[in-house]
XYZ file of C-alpha atoms in Angstrom:
771
model
C 43.490 22.088 -34.577
C 43.936 22.120 -37.167
C 47.200 24.484 -39.277
C 44.677 26.560 -40.426
C 43.471 27.620 -37.092
C 43.046 30.947 -36.076
C 45.454 31.623 -33.673
C 45.597 35.296 -31.925
C 49.616 37.011 -31.950
C 48.516 39.885 -29.479
C 45.623 40.349 -27.231
C 43.200 42.343 -29.197
C 41.429 40.366 -30.720
C 41.690 41.385 -34.852
C 44.924 40.064 -35.023
C 45.552 35.869 -36.328
C 47.084 33.335 -37.797
C 47.405 30.659 -39.056
C 48.886 28.059 -36.396
C 51.003 26.528 -38.722
C 52.589 30.281 -39.064
C 52.995 30.534 -35.158
C 56.743 29.842 -33.924
C 55.532 29.065 -30.532
C 53.800 26.222 -28.017
C 49.534 27.224 -28.598
C 46.621 24.871 -27.190
C 43.963 26.076 -28.501
C 40.355 24.668 -27.338
C 36.797 25.815 -28.033
C 32.946 26.239 -26.310
C 32.585 22.190 -27.406
C 35.507 21.168 -25.026
C 33.779 23.211 -21.629
C 30.379 21.931 -22.842
C 31.869 17.827 -23.356
C 30.956 17.261 -19.304
C 27.622 19.804 -19.056
C 29.704 23.045 -17.848
C 30.091 20.946 -14.144
C 33.427 20.444 -14.396
C 35.177 24.303 -13.720
C 37.403 26.567 -16.021
C 40.829 25.223 -15.059
C 39.745 21.760 -15.311
C 39.147 21.727 -19.355
C 42.390 23.398 -19.452
C 43.914 20.985 -17.093
C 42.520 18.255 -19.187
C 43.466 19.357 -22.436
C 46.594 21.485 -22.424
C 49.807 19.205 -22.467
C 51.791 21.993 -19.588
C 48.662 23.129 -18.144
C 48.227 21.228 -13.946
C 46.189 22.700 -11.042
C 47.188 23.910 -7.871
C 44.976 23.644 -5.039
C 46.757 26.502 -2.627
C 43.561 27.195 -0.886
C 40.914 23.688 -0.805
C 38.676 25.271 -3.273
C 37.674 23.981 -6.802
C 36.332 27.306 -7.605
C 39.806 28.554 -6.282
C 42.680 26.487 -7.828
C 45.495 27.817 -9.703
C 46.368 27.364 -13.435
C 49.672 25.837 -14.004
C 51.569 26.273 -17.241
C 55.093 24.481 -17.949
C 55.691 25.588 -14.037
C 53.908 29.566 -14.039
C 50.923 30.053 -12.131
C 47.757 32.701 -12.651
C 45.764 32.428 -9.052
C 43.613 33.183 -7.117
C 45.832 34.179 -4.043
C 47.289 37.349 -3.080
C 51.291 36.059 -2.774
C 51.685 33.400 -5.573
C 54.196 34.798 -8.403
C 51.862 35.486 -11.323
C 53.854 34.576 -14.184
C 51.178 34.650 -17.132
C 48.903 37.102 -18.614
C 45.429 36.675 -19.347
C 43.407 38.241 -21.264
C 38.661 38.780 -21.578
C 37.994 40.049 -24.652
C 41.361 41.837 -24.858
C 41.220 42.813 -21.131
C 44.017 42.341 -19.434
C 42.360 40.718 -16.061
C 45.367 40.505 -13.821
C 44.458 42.588 -10.977
C 44.981 45.325 -10.778
C 46.895 44.732 -6.307
C 48.228 41.740 -6.845
C 48.059 40.389 -10.270
C 46.095 37.592 -9.889
C 43.244 36.172 -11.007
C 39.736 35.667 -10.303
C 39.015 32.566 -12.828
C 35.832 32.341 -10.566
C 34.797 35.546 -12.684
C 34.272 33.862 -15.688
C 30.412 31.377 -16.968
C 32.006 28.617 -18.505
C 28.628 28.001 -20.404
C 29.712 31.885 -22.600
C 33.510 31.122 -23.122
C 33.272 30.804 -27.143
C 37.417 29.182 -27.165
C 40.643 30.217 -25.559
C 44.195 29.989 -26.598
C 46.881 29.004 -24.199
C 50.195 31.016 -25.725
C 54.093 30.475 -24.645
C 56.563 32.617 -25.887
C 55.011 35.857 -27.220
C 55.918 39.351 -25.273
C 53.241 41.227 -26.981
C 50.945 40.180 -24.142
C 52.715 42.571 -21.299
C 53.481 41.809 -17.792
C 53.534 38.526 -16.792
C 54.039 36.506 -19.875
C 56.825 34.945 -18.641
C 55.707 31.501 -18.769
C 52.660 32.529 -21.623
C 49.383 33.706 -22.366
C 46.033 32.453 -21.774
C 43.345 34.317 -24.172
C 39.846 33.780 -23.030
C 37.226 35.167 -26.338
C 33.985 35.271 -25.307
C 30.792 34.307 -27.320
C 28.543 37.458 -29.168
C 25.236 37.164 -30.749
C 26.881 36.035 -33.770
C 28.890 32.981 -33.441
C 26.102 31.579 -31.126
C 21.892 31.515 -31.939
C 19.836 29.921 -30.198
C 18.750 29.335 -26.572
C 19.528 26.842 -24.092
C 18.717 25.824 -20.245
C 21.212 23.152 -18.427
C 20.255 22.071 -14.316
C 22.883 19.672 -12.242
C 23.424 18.445 -9.675
C 24.786 16.144 -7.647
C 27.645 15.227 -4.626
C 27.868 17.429 -1.722
C 24.750 19.205 -2.180
C 25.775 20.630 -5.570
C 23.015 22.201 -7.122
C 23.987 24.268 -10.958
C 21.842 26.414 -13.174
C 23.126 27.962 -16.090
C 21.554 28.953 -19.364
C 22.250 30.971 -22.736
C 20.417 32.847 -25.266
C 22.201 34.278 -28.413
C 20.125 36.108 -31.433
C 21.370 37.344 -33.972
C 19.117 40.492 -36.694
C 20.385 41.278 -39.969
C 23.776 43.421 -38.509
C 22.761 43.291 -34.663
C 23.718 40.395 -32.598
C 22.967 39.361 -28.447
C 23.653 36.831 -26.305
C 23.800 36.569 -22.720
C 25.523 33.411 -20.829
C 24.856 33.072 -16.939
C 25.455 30.552 -14.366
C 24.536 30.420 -10.962
C 25.960 27.762 -8.254
C 25.488 26.275 -4.638
C 28.164 23.452 -2.975
C 28.358 22.182 0.328
C 31.788 21.208 0.180
C 33.278 17.857 0.220
C 35.207 19.242 4.203
C 34.232 20.967 6.557
C 33.793 24.749 5.966
C 33.687 24.826 2.686
C 30.691 26.289 1.296
C 30.178 28.344 -1.599
C 28.059 29.907 -3.822
C 28.880 31.662 -7.505
C 26.921 33.968 -9.546
C 28.609 35.226 -12.413
C 27.034 36.308 -16.425
C 28.544 38.194 -18.876
C 25.909 40.617 -21.451
C 26.890 41.335 -25.693
C 25.314 43.972 -27.675
C 26.811 43.656 -31.100
C 26.619 45.164 -33.990
C 28.792 43.853 -37.232
C 28.946 44.624 -40.866
C 30.781 44.537 -44.138
C 33.688 47.323 -42.439
C 32.941 47.252 -38.463
C 32.285 44.833 -35.812
C 31.623 46.557 -32.948
C 30.723 45.362 -29.123
C 29.810 46.160 -25.681
C 29.756 43.795 -23.450
C 29.358 43.416 -19.566
C 31.266 40.598 -16.743
C 29.017 40.363 -13.153
C 29.829 38.171 -10.618
C 28.726 38.032 -6.512
C 30.690 34.767 -5.431
C 31.404 33.675 -2.146
C 34.047 30.925 -1.503
C 34.575 29.024 1.400
C 38.075 28.615 2.030
C 40.310 25.143 3.723
C 43.708 25.223 3.053
C 46.275 22.101 3.664
C 45.658 20.358 7.930
C 47.423 18.458 8.739
C 48.506 14.655 7.758
C 47.076 13.158 11.344
C 44.051 15.261 11.095
C 42.955 13.986 7.795
C 43.639 10.661 8.779
C 41.168 10.412 11.658
C 38.439 12.207 8.760
C 39.383 13.444 5.158
C 36.154 16.036 5.085
C 38.221 17.933 9.302
C 40.070 21.620 8.345
C 42.802 23.417 9.866
C 42.173 25.965 11.333
C 38.180 28.030 10.585
C 36.606 30.176 9.278
C 38.975 30.960 5.709
C 36.309 32.970 3.681
C 36.318 34.962 0.909
C 33.724 37.075 -0.846
C 34.397 38.108 -4.111
C 31.934 40.832 -5.915
C 32.849 42.718 -9.514
C 31.393 44.189 -12.557
C 33.398 44.843 -15.686
C 31.480 46.639 -18.191
C 33.820 46.794 -21.820
C 33.794 48.272 -24.640
C 35.248 46.533 -28.089
C 36.308 46.139 -31.916
C 37.801 46.377 -35.200
C 37.446 48.849 -37.904
C 38.412 47.573 -41.961
C 40.096 51.159 -43.015
C 40.644 49.397 -46.085
C 40.897 45.590 -47.319
C 44.369 45.215 -46.102
C 44.678 47.499 -42.834
C 41.996 47.443 -39.813
C 42.247 49.132 -36.789
C 41.290 47.284 -33.726
C 41.060 48.475 -29.760
C 39.156 47.699 -26.759
C 38.662 50.208 -23.456
C 37.154 48.712 -20.173
C 36.281 49.779 -17.155
C 36.530 46.794 -13.562
C 34.965 47.234 -10.070
C 36.480 44.678 -8.150
C 36.309 43.940 -4.049
C 37.376 41.498 -1.855
C 37.493 40.468 1.939
C 38.777 37.417 3.293
C 38.443 35.623 6.650
C 41.232 33.372 8.113
C 41.598 32.248 11.421
C 45.005 31.506 12.793
C 46.447 29.866 15.514
C 47.646 33.826 17.031
C 51.231 33.859 18.912
C 49.807 36.484 21.753
C 50.879 34.851 25.345
C 50.352 36.200 28.779
C 53.036 39.015 30.028
C 56.026 37.572 31.946
C 59.058 38.675 33.669
C 57.347 42.509 34.627
C 55.263 42.373 37.712
C 53.515 45.211 36.110
C 52.358 44.061 33.068
C 50.535 40.740 34.646
C 47.736 40.136 34.161
C 47.715 41.935 30.035
C 48.548 40.607 26.445
C 51.485 40.735 25.218
C 53.079 39.299 21.042
C 56.318 38.890 20.471
C 58.005 39.841 23.939
C 55.543 43.907 23.077
C 52.126 44.784 25.160
C 49.287 43.909 22.750
C 46.865 47.152 22.638
C 43.115 47.103 21.326
C 41.520 49.326 18.779
C 41.450 51.892 21.482
C 45.069 51.790 22.412
C 43.763 50.204 25.863
C 45.849 47.384 27.328
C 44.206 43.875 26.678
C 43.410 42.050 29.740
C 44.331 38.378 29.565
C 41.659 37.271 32.247
C 39.309 38.454 29.130
C 40.519 35.548 26.218
C 40.218 31.795 26.826
C 43.233 29.886 26.037
C 44.676 28.711 23.325
C 44.333 31.935 21.833
C 43.351 32.875 17.992
C 42.783 35.645 15.517
C 40.379 35.870 12.992
C 43.111 37.884 10.692
C 41.612 39.906 8.099
C 41.960 41.713 4.585
C 39.822 43.895 2.355
C 40.616 45.373 -1.183
C 38.434 47.879 -3.594
C 39.950 48.248 -6.553
C 39.244 50.419 -9.756
C 40.552 49.955 -12.573
C 40.680 51.591 -16.705
C 42.519 51.697 -19.545
C 42.187 50.367 -23.490
C 44.000 49.283 -26.161
C 44.205 50.195 -29.825
C 46.492 48.390 -33.089
C 46.898 48.190 -36.082
C 46.585 45.455 -38.773
C 48.549 45.403 -42.708
C 48.183 42.786 -45.035
C 49.597 44.516 -47.450
C 52.259 41.650 -50.107
C 56.232 43.127 -49.167
C 58.136 42.389 -51.875
C 55.865 40.484 -53.924
C 55.732 37.893 -50.839
C 52.554 37.777 -48.166
C 53.695 39.635 -44.570
C 51.798 40.484 -41.375
C 52.635 43.907 -39.861
C 50.920 44.837 -36.820
C 51.350 47.849 -34.041
C 49.682 48.648 -31.270
C 49.783 49.850 -27.232
C 48.026 49.886 -23.711
C 47.472 51.744 -20.877
C 46.047 50.317 -17.304
C 45.195 52.259 -14.354
C 44.331 50.611 -11.043
C 43.691 51.852 -8.039
C 43.297 50.348 -4.980
C 42.448 49.867 -0.820
C 44.218 48.131 1.163
C 43.409 46.878 4.503
C 44.031 44.363 7.485
C 43.546 43.678 10.748
C 43.471 41.117 13.506
C 40.559 40.302 15.648
C 41.470 37.837 18.630
C 39.795 35.661 20.209
C 39.661 31.656 21.474
C 40.113 28.010 19.918
C 36.858 26.236 20.128
C 37.052 21.810 19.171
C 37.910 21.833 15.148
C 40.410 23.969 15.518
C 37.190 27.017 14.816
C 38.001 30.085 15.936
C 35.634 32.139 17.887
C 36.682 36.130 17.900
C 36.274 38.389 20.707
C 35.652 41.400 19.289
C 39.203 42.803 20.246
C 41.673 44.691 17.182
C 44.490 44.620 17.929
C 46.483 47.714 18.034
C 50.263 46.988 18.394
C 52.639 45.787 17.890
C 53.532 47.277 14.163
C 53.204 43.720 12.291
C 49.308 43.237 13.429
C 48.297 46.498 13.515
C 45.179 47.761 12.275
C 46.447 49.108 7.971
C 44.967 50.571 5.552
C 47.104 50.996 1.319
C 46.861 52.927 -1.016
C 48.115 52.419 -4.548
C 48.050 53.374 -7.386
C 49.473 51.173 -10.947
C 50.065 52.153 -14.417
C 51.088 50.669 -17.141
C 51.448 51.676 -20.329
C 53.691 49.106 -23.352
C 54.033 49.437 -27.005
C 54.817 46.916 -29.644
C 54.702 44.928 -32.782
C 54.993 41.980 -34.732
C 55.589 41.302 -37.981
C 56.106 37.783 -40.390
C 57.159 37.251 -43.031
C 56.948 34.387 -45.690
C 60.823 34.516 -46.560
C 58.907 31.759 -48.826
C 56.350 29.667 -49.993
C 57.078 27.285 -46.879
C 59.425 29.100 -45.315
C 57.855 32.266 -42.813
C 60.024 34.447 -40.056
C 58.451 36.169 -36.869
C 60.115 39.308 -35.211
C 58.415 41.370 -32.244
C 58.621 42.639 -29.672
C 56.970 44.707 -26.524
C 58.407 47.637 -24.895
C 56.603 47.667 -21.137
C 56.606 50.588 -18.366
C 55.488 50.391 -14.727
C 54.651 52.916 -12.025
C 53.991 51.352 -8.844
C 52.857 53.674 -6.116
C 51.831 52.705 -2.000
C 50.886 55.567 0.600
C 49.372 54.636 4.235
C 46.221 55.778 4.606
C 46.440 55.058 7.933
C 48.961 57.881 9.126
C 50.852 55.351 11.502
C 52.851 53.745 9.088
C 54.603 56.023 6.259
C 57.767 53.937 6.263
C 54.424 52.266 3.008
C 55.207 55.265 1.364
C 56.775 55.552 -2.203
C 56.985 54.778 -5.631
C 58.583 52.529 -8.036
C 58.971 52.182 -11.904
C 60.505 50.219 -13.967
C 60.410 49.869 -17.704
C 62.491 47.133 -20.216
C 61.824 46.013 -23.886
C 61.300 42.255 -24.654
C 62.647 40.722 -28.853
C 61.567 37.685 -30.057
C 62.317 36.031 -33.231
C 61.159 32.579 -34.471
C 60.556 31.046 -37.883
C 58.554 28.499 -39.157
C 59.049 25.531 -41.718
C 56.129 23.179 -43.589
C 57.725 20.284 -45.248
C 54.370 19.651 -47.234
C 50.418 20.640 -46.250
C 50.040 18.189 -42.403
C 53.482 18.984 -41.344
C 54.986 21.927 -39.881
C 58.333 23.100 -37.894
C 58.837 25.660 -35.830
C 61.600 27.492 -33.897
C 61.518 31.497 -31.303
C 62.945 32.717 -28.443
C 62.095 35.222 -26.649
C 62.066 37.735 -23.424
C 58.880 38.652 -21.136
C 58.794 40.654 -17.952
C 57.105 40.873 -14.467
C 57.288 44.447 -12.507
C 56.529 43.634 -9.066
C 52.906 44.340 -7.915
C 52.601 46.460 -4.602
C 51.083 43.462 -3.253
C 55.207 42.259 -2.807
C 56.706 45.837 -2.767
C 55.165 46.177 0.893
C 55.894 42.993 2.236
C 59.881 43.403 0.976
C 61.660 44.200 4.197
C 62.734 40.819 6.227
C 62.989 42.954 9.538
C 59.710 42.922 9.121
C 57.912 39.905 8.272
C 53.930 40.518 7.187
C 51.020 37.909 6.968
C 51.283 36.690 3.345
C 47.463 38.649 3.343
C 48.659 40.898 4.881
C 51.710 42.918 2.368
C 51.430 45.829 5.013
C 55.387 46.403 5.939
C 58.378 48.774 4.550
C 59.218 48.326 0.601
C 62.798 48.133 0.211
C 63.265 47.871 -4.132
C 62.431 44.459 -5.571
C 64.096 44.086 -9.042
C 62.083 43.210 -12.256
C 61.671 39.235 -13.142
C 63.047 38.363 -16.335
C 62.411 35.253 -18.574
C 64.360 33.777 -21.361
C 62.496 31.209 -22.908
C 64.174 29.274 -26.422
C 61.175 26.876 -28.117
C 61.192 24.133 -30.371
C 58.956 21.601 -32.055
C 57.033 20.077 -35.016
C 53.539 20.316 -35.489
C 51.192 17.740 -38.390
C 48.635 17.111 -39.422
C 46.571 14.498 -41.404
C 43.215 13.932 -43.074
C 40.980 11.557 -45.090
C 37.279 11.654 -45.316
C 35.597 12.227 -41.716
C 38.832 10.949 -39.723
C 41.418 13.491 -38.716
C 44.763 12.662 -37.105
C 46.350 16.244 -35.317
C 49.896 16.006 -33.204
C 52.930 17.643 -31.937
C 55.723 17.618 -30.099
C 58.655 20.121 -28.863
C 61.025 21.685 -26.319
C 61.440 24.440 -23.850
C 63.706 26.104 -21.815
C 62.811 29.401 -20.127
C 65.490 30.723 -17.303
C 64.335 33.876 -15.462
C 66.364 35.849 -13.478
C 65.481 38.032 -10.624
C 63.224 35.828 -10.049
C 60.882 36.865 -7.452
C 60.177 34.093 -4.132
C 58.837 33.409 -0.935
C 60.324 33.739 1.948
C 59.128 32.140 4.988
C 59.759 34.056 8.514
C 60.804 32.614 11.859
C 57.906 33.813 12.785
C 55.134 31.449 12.133
C 52.449 31.818 9.670
C 54.614 35.140 7.908
C 56.682 35.881 5.559
C 58.898 38.214 2.928
C 59.251 38.283 -0.637
C 62.791 38.885 -1.861
C 64.547 37.776 -5.698
C 66.023 35.235 -5.211
C 68.079 35.262 -8.509
C 68.243 32.849 -11.664
C 64.698 29.346 -11.647
C 64.573 27.371 -14.747
C 61.872 26.016 -16.745
C 62.759 23.032 -18.903
C 60.962 20.532 -20.766
C 58.929 18.887 -23.117
C 54.849 18.604 -24.374
C 54.023 16.365 -26.964
C 50.042 15.808 -27.766
C 48.530 13.602 -30.509
C 43.982 13.789 -30.868
C 41.720 11.640 -33.334
C 38.418 12.655 -34.378
C 35.646 10.365 -36.943
C 32.559 10.244 -36.993
C 32.095 8.609 -33.860
C 34.877 8.362 -31.581
C 36.954 11.051 -30.804
C 39.820 10.650 -28.556
C 42.940 12.829 -27.448
C 46.302 12.797 -25.421
C 49.083 14.777 -23.787
C 52.384 14.305 -22.295
C 54.703 17.000 -20.475
C 58.021 16.720 -18.474
C 58.926 20.165 -16.752
C 61.889 20.124 -15.332
C 61.889 23.544 -12.657
C 64.286 24.089 -10.707
C 67.280 27.055 -8.814
C 70.071 28.098 -10.554
C 71.319 29.994 -7.507
C 72.311 29.259 -4.290
C 69.582 30.941 -1.207
C 69.862 30.297 2.178
C 65.944 30.539 3.468
C 64.529 30.423 6.414
C 62.889 27.399 7.224
C 60.983 27.084 10.605
C 59.242 24.625 9.924
C 60.418 22.102 7.905
C 61.363 18.750 10.168
C 65.239 19.049 8.651
C 66.030 22.633 8.720
C 68.661 23.207 9.809
C 70.186 26.182 12.718
C 71.735 29.359 11.458
C 72.541 32.305 13.048
C 71.110 35.337 11.407
C 71.154 39.170 13.598
C 68.020 40.255 14.876
C 66.594 43.538 15.171
C 69.769 45.106 12.100
C 72.620 45.796 12.764
C 72.571 48.214 15.448
C 69.608 48.131 18.015
C 67.946 51.794 18.587
C 70.247 52.612 22.087
C 73.230 52.432 18.885
C 74.087 48.895 20.186
C 75.182 45.343 18.605
C 71.942 43.673 17.962
C 71.190 40.357 19.776
C 71.220 36.545 17.679
C 68.496 34.966 17.872
C 68.864 30.602 16.668
C 66.806 29.847 13.591
C 65.816 27.325 11.138
C 67.827 27.426 8.186
C 67.970 25.577 4.627
C 70.309 26.144 1.657
C 69.618 25.299 -1.577
C 71.517 24.690 -4.148
C 72.106 25.309 -7.857
C 69.548 22.228 -9.318
C 67.564 21.444 -6.162
C 63.537 21.524 -7.688
C 60.701 24.504 -7.533
C 58.795 22.988 -5.130
C 54.982 21.996 -6.088
C 55.670 21.850 -9.825
C 55.746 18.433 -10.359
C 57.905 17.057 -13.592
C 56.069 14.298 -15.087
C 51.540 14.320 -16.121
C 50.111 12.424 -18.760
C 46.626 12.856 -19.595
C 44.338 10.733 -22.242
C 40.512 10.600 -23.450
C 37.496 9.366 -25.272
C 34.326 10.060 -25.928
C 32.468 7.656 -28.375
C 29.310 8.063 -29.545
C 27.584 4.252 -28.914
C 25.045 5.173 -31.101
C 23.718 8.552 -32.653
C 21.830 9.469 -29.463
C 24.391 7.528 -26.746
C 27.813 9.311 -25.716
C 29.730 7.640 -23.754
C 33.201 8.937 -22.781
C 35.903 9.323 -19.738
C 39.458 11.246 -19.054
C 42.451 9.575 -17.809
C 45.495 11.884 -15.453
C 48.151 10.927 -14.398
C 51.008 13.042 -12.113
C 54.249 12.369 -10.611
C 55.174 13.712 -7.509
C 55.514 17.139 -6.593
C 57.790 19.066 -3.452
C 56.669 20.480 -0.242
C 56.404 24.094 -0.127
C 58.839 25.180 2.437
C 60.933 22.850 1.167
C 63.346 24.295 -1.636
C 65.856 22.588 -0.789
C 64.349 19.048 -1.485
C 65.394 17.914 2.036
C 62.068 15.385 2.342
C 59.988 12.938 0.943
C 58.121 14.652 -1.613
C 54.614 14.972 -1.703
C 53.978 11.645 -3.545
C 52.294 11.085 -7.511
C 48.223 10.224 -8.711
C 46.078 9.658 -11.437
C 42.518 9.217 -11.108
C 39.184 8.891 -13.727
C 36.901 10.351 -14.958
C 33.773 9.202 -16.477
C 31.170 10.802 -18.125
C 27.449 9.894 -20.487
C 24.712 11.502 -21.699
C 21.356 10.867 -23.922
C 19.421 12.921 -26.304
C 16.284 12.520 -25.382
C 14.339 14.363 -28.267
C 16.261 16.755 -30.283
C 15.747 19.403 -28.162
C 16.168 17.467 -23.981
C 19.077 15.605 -23.210
C 20.506 14.084 -20.119
C 23.744 13.741 -18.995
C 25.822 12.438 -16.013
C 29.236 12.158 -14.570
C 31.377 9.730 -12.057
C 34.774 12.224 -11.032
C 37.380 10.067 -9.850
C 35.703 6.677 -10.261
C 38.689 4.205 -8.549
C 37.778 7.165 -5.096
C 41.990 7.351 -4.727
C 43.250 9.809 -2.354
C 45.370 11.948 -2.771
C 47.316 15.341 -1.997
C 47.700 18.650 -4.590
C 49.799 20.760 -2.649
C 51.964 20.345 0.306
C 53.726 22.393 3.026
C 54.827 22.323 6.897
C 53.300 23.996 9.903
C 54.571 24.431 13.254
C 53.841 21.477 15.628
C 54.084 24.093 19.093
C 51.483 26.161 17.917
C 49.436 23.038 16.316
C 49.203 21.521 19.247
C 47.851 24.738 21.028
C 45.280 24.852 19.270
C 44.839 21.156 19.218
C 44.313 21.412 23.200
C 40.293 23.472 22.907
C 39.853 19.716 21.441
C 38.917 17.307 23.715
C 39.175 14.365 21.344
C 42.890 16.032 20.190
C 44.839 17.088 23.591
C 47.692 19.509 23.237
C 50.161 16.768 21.951
C 48.169 15.377 19.271
C 50.213 16.504 15.950
C 54.501 14.940 16.308
C 54.251 15.318 11.932
C 54.294 18.722 10.550
C 53.737 17.916 6.757
C 49.939 19.122 5.463
C 48.134 19.089 2.371
C 45.388 19.954 0.575
C 43.127 16.619 -0.258
C 41.447 16.113 -3.628
C 37.609 15.604 -3.186
C 36.713 12.285 -2.977
C 35.033 10.188 -5.881
C 32.059 12.765 -6.778
C 28.927 11.564 -9.306
C 26.639 14.373 -11.241
C 23.379 14.182 -12.965
C 21.796 16.850 -14.945
C 19.333 18.628 -17.912
C 19.572 20.052 -21.133
C 16.918 21.315 -22.956
C 17.564 23.879 -26.233
C 14.818 26.417 -25.709
C 14.839 27.302 -29.964
């Protein structure tokens, strides 16, 4: 990445600065980086390879639904994961309305022109606690030609990609599409991904205007983590099924720039986004036969209350078989729209170079979200078969329907001024306002109704100094904020814990999260003939105040969100890349120490080393006005300095490409990651999930100038490791195991569960250039 590479410094296209003037950490990837392995690896995989602070997290056990974690901050497709990164596609904020989550499976990789991962810039608005990921797609002006790619390989993988770009005078048109089918490397993990991007553009010396359309229709088999004892029997085994996600999205958008004069450009974005999701999740139910009341014997009870079906009638226990399971269903229909307007001026100031930008944005989302729970029974291999009986009571699991509206307004500015020919200073900031309205649509839960408002101005300041043409220093300070989303506000009452995918109980207010980031570093570039050496090293420190954390409930499978005090993420990033006519290589390293900075007492019902603690059940008084009874639960006590689960401290990546001949290329990539603590082990009491390393190899050969064959093997040495870990309830697990004659009802003795990484997989394909 050259010192003159244009780096986006705002969400709206048209505001770029040379890398040498950006006072923060930056990584820029080009479309060729995604084509390097034939578009087989996912978007998340490519960022993991090339960006020092990025690592993939996998809560769901499917490569299309993984998290991107940058400097310990997440951008995840999973509802309930705190979202600490802002993500933009062609200037449109694509964090979904209800939970700010990001569905990476909507991005056709073949259509990506470039990606920038930037840190410490509040101009990117809400969720930019750790930074922002800015994705720009191709157009008929940036890509001309036609190409078809087909690949196939392990576990029934088949992928077809096509792209075509044409330019005629002032007009350009581009289309890129992908279809992928994959049976998955674990039981019940098949996926089908269909996604496309279209752009129609007009460009002359004054305007650059585009209409584009992004669409996707995807089905993903989610397998999640599984008990280590089950995986020891067979690494393909899963724990409770079905677990499936259906995602559909259609997003038309307009973006463009107009040159008002030689030094002033006006840019804008407008979009509409239709997003629909349905999620089925088979689980072990807490239901059991009623006891102690002769009038209720023979009926089903949950948490000591008589359970009712969707018609309001008691559920007869004899109509179900043991062990009892449930299929928890959630779904949402989201319509969002908005836009941004921005002006950029490059007039000299006091005889020195200066770039000033000012802009505003508006985003609105309307979401209908529903949740229901169908009783069923367990079959072998932990498969839940539905009974057709949908629970109506008690409150935590009855059918619910929620309507939410969110309005986000932002006003921002930034100015970069050359104090001298070598020293440039940047100052700016953004004011964010968020309104989140929640309403009960079922008429059964009016306590859900409420409106929350948040606002904050986030400043930024920094400087860069060019020691010489190829070496520069940078440093800066910035703040950013994240407003609680509807998904968190509607699941924040500890007296009414909810299924993490349900988020449908009363909503005590949550405070917004604010990040405070300091960073400094050095960048270098050396060129000689056809050789290029680029490198960088930097330090960063981000303190979050009032961070929102997930707190697990003593009731299995449920939890709440609450402000958990301060958290800290700090560390070192370094990277180097070398290129000549026949050889390309890179290496990067990141050390990230992510810790809690406030003492916490957290329920951890499944943590084997949790201590017993007393907590009052049912509030200070019950309905009769008497003090509620105390119940024994298991807790952990977090101390300042304890590491945040799921964030490995060390990550090292390296890779190369070597052109053996002008037609034959061979390359490889190494990833090495240190250990991480299990979720539900915020106090670091148990052995962590072990670190891992893996090697991928790839090659390609040009049969003709238009036809290329390629192949790749991932995890060449078939390393067995986990990429996510948590704990589960042994009693509930053995209840489900009793349905499988191979296991029995005393099978589970270890509460550790992990998401296993894919084994060795091999793919081959052909790429044909049509023109």
